[in-house]
Amino acid sequence: MTGNGAREVLAIRYCTRATNRAENYLNQHLYGEPNTDIQMDYYFWVIRDGARTTLVDTGFSPAAGDRRRRAWWTTPADALPTVGIDPASVDAIVVSHAHWDHTGNLHQFPQAQIVISQAEYDFWTSPMARRSQFVTHAEADEIAYLQRADAERRLTLITGQHTLAGDVELIEVGGHTPGQLVVSVPTATGTVVLASDAVHFYEEVERDRPFAIVTDLPAMYRAYDLLAGLAARPGTSLVAGHDPLVRTRFAQHPAGPDVTDLTAPAKASPAPATGSP
Ligand SMILES: [Zn+2]
């Protein structure tokens, strides 16, 4: 029923930042490894089905990015035309979780239905979200935007598992935040699993290294197990939420180096010439 042949799944990088392991891996000192520098990239994701477009997250807003001293270069409304998508065609936005670098720019799509987990929405609209260890990760005006969208009946609140149009599957995993979602997208060439911040860096899953920002550590470990299991299925690829490796594991889109085609593996580098003709 889905006609996935034309479906595109893109990661669009809009910011990058130099950081280090100790800032990103929980209790890095436990591993007895040097605190080396690493790079954190910031993305939002696009699922395009012909004339319909679903966004997964919307990056951070320019104002919040500037205030938090992040070097950003685009927003969804500016980036979509560069890949041939009219922002007005965005009819659904999945908010994987309500951290500030995922909920900015929702106002660019006033016609879109917003999908978020009930647990995530309930948490960020509760008094607990104003405690110091949580409040720093959200923007109050963006949580207020979600509340207005709810009042306007533009919010779909889901629990557990939920299927969107075109068999796009949302799975609530929690861990990083109370209602963190991952998004499984069937395509003509296989299934693309957008982990968003259930997995910031591939190392979290591949070396069992939890991320530093966590609300429920056992749930985070269970999410790693779930995603490792999905990634082991034939034809399934895992897309980490903040990892520069995304741009080397998948193919570059013709639009430029900051756009990655998640339905295609990276092209192998040409074999070295061996002499004959
Ligand atoms: Zn994030």
XYZ file of C-alpha atoms and ligand atoms in Angstrom:
278
model
C 0.000 0.000 0.000
C 2.897 2.304 0.592
C 4.662 2.718 -2.723
C 8.017 3.152 -1.017
C 9.891 3.196 -4.298
C 9.980 6.979 -4.411
C 10.644 7.475 -0.729
C 13.689 9.505 0.230
C 15.179 9.671 3.729
C 17.706 12.437 4.326
C 19.841 13.666 7.203
C 20.527 17.388 6.994
C 23.420 18.660 9.105
C 22.950 22.209 10.370
C 25.646 22.611 13.051
C 28.892 21.055 14.239
C 30.817 21.470 17.476
C 34.152 20.396 18.939
C 33.787 18.582 22.261
C 35.406 15.682 24.105
C 34.588 12.205 25.358
C 34.120 13.145 29.026
C 31.397 15.641 28.117
C 29.462 13.030 26.161
C 29.943 9.595 27.713
C 28.510 8.907 31.152
C 31.268 8.455 33.752
C 33.952 8.263 31.069
C 36.560 7.830 33.849
C 35.275 4.276 34.429
C 36.752 3.137 31.130
C 40.372 4.117 31.840
C 40.672 5.730 28.431
C 42.062 9.155 27.548
C 39.604 12.023 27.265
C 40.176 12.689 23.580
C 38.526 15.369 21.474
C 35.504 14.369 19.402
C 33.136 16.157 17.067
C 29.394 16.433 17.593
C 27.193 17.099 14.574
C 23.582 18.290 14.662
C 20.967 17.051 12.200
C 17.309 16.993 11.412
C 15.798 14.293 9.206
C 13.440 14.318 6.228
C 11.137 11.559 4.977
C 9.830 12.453 1.547
C 7.013 10.543 -0.147
C 6.377 12.301 -3.435
C 4.373 15.402 -2.567
C 4.216 14.601 1.183
C 7.028 15.369 3.593
C 7.502 14.298 7.207
C 10.196 15.978 9.279
C 11.830 14.223 12.186
C 12.821 17.042 14.554
C 13.507 20.614 13.529
C 16.947 21.443 14.932
C 17.469 24.372 17.272
C 16.243 27.892 16.668
C 18.741 30.544 15.523
C 18.093 32.542 18.720
C 18.733 29.575 21.015
C 21.769 28.520 18.982
C 23.278 31.995 19.196
C 22.580 32.281 22.924
C 24.220 28.904 23.531
C 27.146 29.800 21.240
C 26.614 27.117 18.630
C 27.906 27.714 15.096
C 24.849 26.849 12.987
C 24.273 27.536 9.303
C 20.721 26.615 8.367
C 17.178 25.843 9.538
C 14.624 23.420 8.059
C 12.683 26.102 6.141
C 15.936 27.307 4.550
C 17.402 23.861 3.897
C 14.372 22.073 2.409
C 14.300 24.090 -0.857
C 17.963 23.130 -1.437
C 16.851 19.489 -1.719
C 13.838 20.376 -3.868
C 11.227 20.293 -1.102
C 8.639 23.025 -0.583
C 8.404 23.663 3.186
C 4.624 23.939 2.714
C 4.594 20.217 1.836
C 5.580 19.295 5.417
C 2.364 17.885 6.838
C 3.774 15.996 9.831
C 6.639 16.561 12.260
C 7.828 13.851 14.603
C 9.378 15.387 17.721
C 11.672 12.577 18.875
C 12.127 14.315 22.239
C 11.772 17.854 23.565
C 15.405 18.910 23.969
C 16.139 22.373 22.594
C 18.233 21.157 19.657
C 15.242 19.183 18.338
C 12.257 21.513 18.974
C 13.391 24.844 17.530
C 11.731 26.065 14.351
C 8.412 24.222 14.807
C 6.766 27.577 14.063
C 8.120 27.368 10.494
C 5.459 24.718 9.787
C 2.172 26.039 11.184
C 0.146 23.628 9.042
C 1.903 20.465 10.240
C 0.569 17.889 12.664
C 3.125 17.325 15.442
C 3.654 13.831 16.849
C 5.378 13.368 20.222
C 5.102 10.771 22.951
C 2.655 11.351 25.777
C 5.414 10.648 28.313
C 7.670 13.285 26.763
C 4.918 15.899 26.638
C 3.763 15.168 30.186
C 7.310 15.403 31.536
C 8.252 18.701 29.919
C 4.984 20.338 30.975
C 5.423 19.157 34.585
C 7.162 20.920 37.505
C 9.981 18.316 37.417
C 11.152 19.695 34.073
C 11.997 22.986 35.789
C 14.648 21.379 38.015
C 18.190 22.429 37.174
C 19.390 19.164 35.611
C 16.478 19.191 33.150
C 15.567 22.831 32.506
C 18.880 23.552 30.756
C 18.025 21.079 27.981
C 14.758 22.695 26.858
C 13.543 26.108 25.732
C 10.488 27.341 27.642
C 8.936 29.066 24.620
C 9.231 25.851 22.593
C 7.479 23.807 25.279
C 4.818 26.549 25.325
C 4.542 26.171 21.538
C 3.802 22.463 21.995
C 1.101 23.360 24.533
C -0.473 25.811 22.085
C -0.333 23.169 19.346
C -2.103 20.790 21.727
C -4.826 23.392 22.349
C -5.160 23.778 18.554
C -5.459 19.986 18.168
C -2.249 19.879 16.130
C -0.564 17.487 18.580
C -0.753 13.703 18.361
C 0.367 12.103 21.627
C 1.463 8.491 21.332
C 2.396 5.713 23.744
C 4.464 2.619 23.026
C 4.357 2.040 19.316
C 2.573 4.061 16.620
C 2.365 3.792 12.833
C 2.238 6.917 10.676
C 1.089 7.114 7.065
C 3.344 5.084 4.779
C 4.175 2.490 7.456
C 6.618 4.771 9.250
C 6.902 3.241 12.720
C 7.492 5.232 15.904
C 8.867 3.334 18.891
C 9.005 4.885 22.370
C 12.239 3.907 24.110
C 12.823 6.527 26.823
C 16.263 6.516 28.481
C 17.804 9.761 27.225
C 14.514 11.539 28.015
C 11.298 10.141 29.531
C 9.607 9.589 26.164
C 12.400 9.463 23.580
C 11.177 8.062 20.246
C 13.005 6.257 17.470
C 11.652 6.164 13.906
C 11.764 3.126 11.616
C 11.288 3.972 7.941
C 10.758 1.275 5.287
C 12.215 2.188 1.893
C 12.703 0.465 -1.455
C 16.279 -0.454 -0.473
C 15.752 -1.455 3.154
C 14.740 -0.055 6.515
C 16.272 3.138 7.886
C 16.130 3.421 11.675
C 16.461 7.018 12.829
C 17.699 6.714 16.408
C 17.744 10.462 17.027
C 19.133 10.880 20.550
C 18.390 7.333 21.667
C 21.906 6.973 20.163
C 23.940 10.170 19.767
C 27.133 8.353 18.727
C 27.472 4.843 17.246
C 29.917 4.000 20.034
C 27.050 4.038 22.528
C 25.574 0.948 20.889
C 28.702 -0.582 19.412
C 30.845 -0.280 22.577
C 28.042 -0.102 25.159
C 28.946 3.415 26.305
C 25.889 5.289 27.641
C 25.494 8.959 26.825
C 26.057 11.485 29.619
C 22.566 13.010 29.566
C 20.166 10.343 30.767
C 16.911 10.218 32.721
C 16.649 6.403 32.990
C 19.851 4.426 32.532
C 18.328 0.914 32.328
C 15.915 2.228 29.672
C 18.865 3.691 27.766
C 20.626 0.308 27.850
C 17.409 -1.414 26.714
C 17.138 1.068 23.843
C 20.699 0.182 22.793
C 19.729 -3.515 22.854
C 16.590 -2.883 20.822
C 18.434 -0.796 18.247
C 21.361 -3.235 17.984
C 18.799 -5.969 17.332
C 17.071 -3.928 14.631
C 20.412 -2.968 13.056
C 21.392 -6.651 12.838
C 18.426 -7.401 10.566
C 19.291 -7.737 6.872
C 18.754 -4.511 4.962
C 18.417 -2.398 8.104
C 20.652 0.566 8.849
C 20.933 2.579 12.046
C 21.314 6.355 11.941
C 22.847 7.896 15.072
C 21.553 11.317 16.080
C 24.734 13.399 16.457
C 27.546 11.316 14.954
C 29.822 12.653 12.174
C 30.119 9.011 11.018
C 26.605 9.289 9.527
C 28.165 11.245 6.683
C 30.730 8.535 5.991
C 28.477 5.488 6.438
C 25.863 6.783 3.985
C 26.026 8.437 0.586
C 26.289 12.160 0.060
C 23.213 13.711 -1.562
C 23.800 15.777 -4.735
C 22.664 18.891 -2.813
C 26.001 19.000 -0.973
C 28.168 17.631 1.834
C 25.710 18.490 4.616
C 22.920 16.402 3.096
C 23.163 12.625 3.440
C 21.041 10.097 1.541
C 20.197 7.527 4.207
C 18.753 5.057 1.691
C 22.195 4.517 0.125
C 25.437 3.250 1.668
C 28.544 5.345 1.169
C 30.236 4.645 -2.124
C 33.358 2.578 -1.619
C 36.483 4.497 -2.530
C 37.850 3.380 -5.901
C 40.335 0.520 -5.756
C 43.913 1.671 -6.254
C 45.177 1.329 -9.815
C 47.186 -1.844 -10.281
C 49.093 -1.015 -13.445
C 47.343 -2.712 -16.353
C 45.465 -0.504 -18.668
Zn 20.172 16.251 20.272
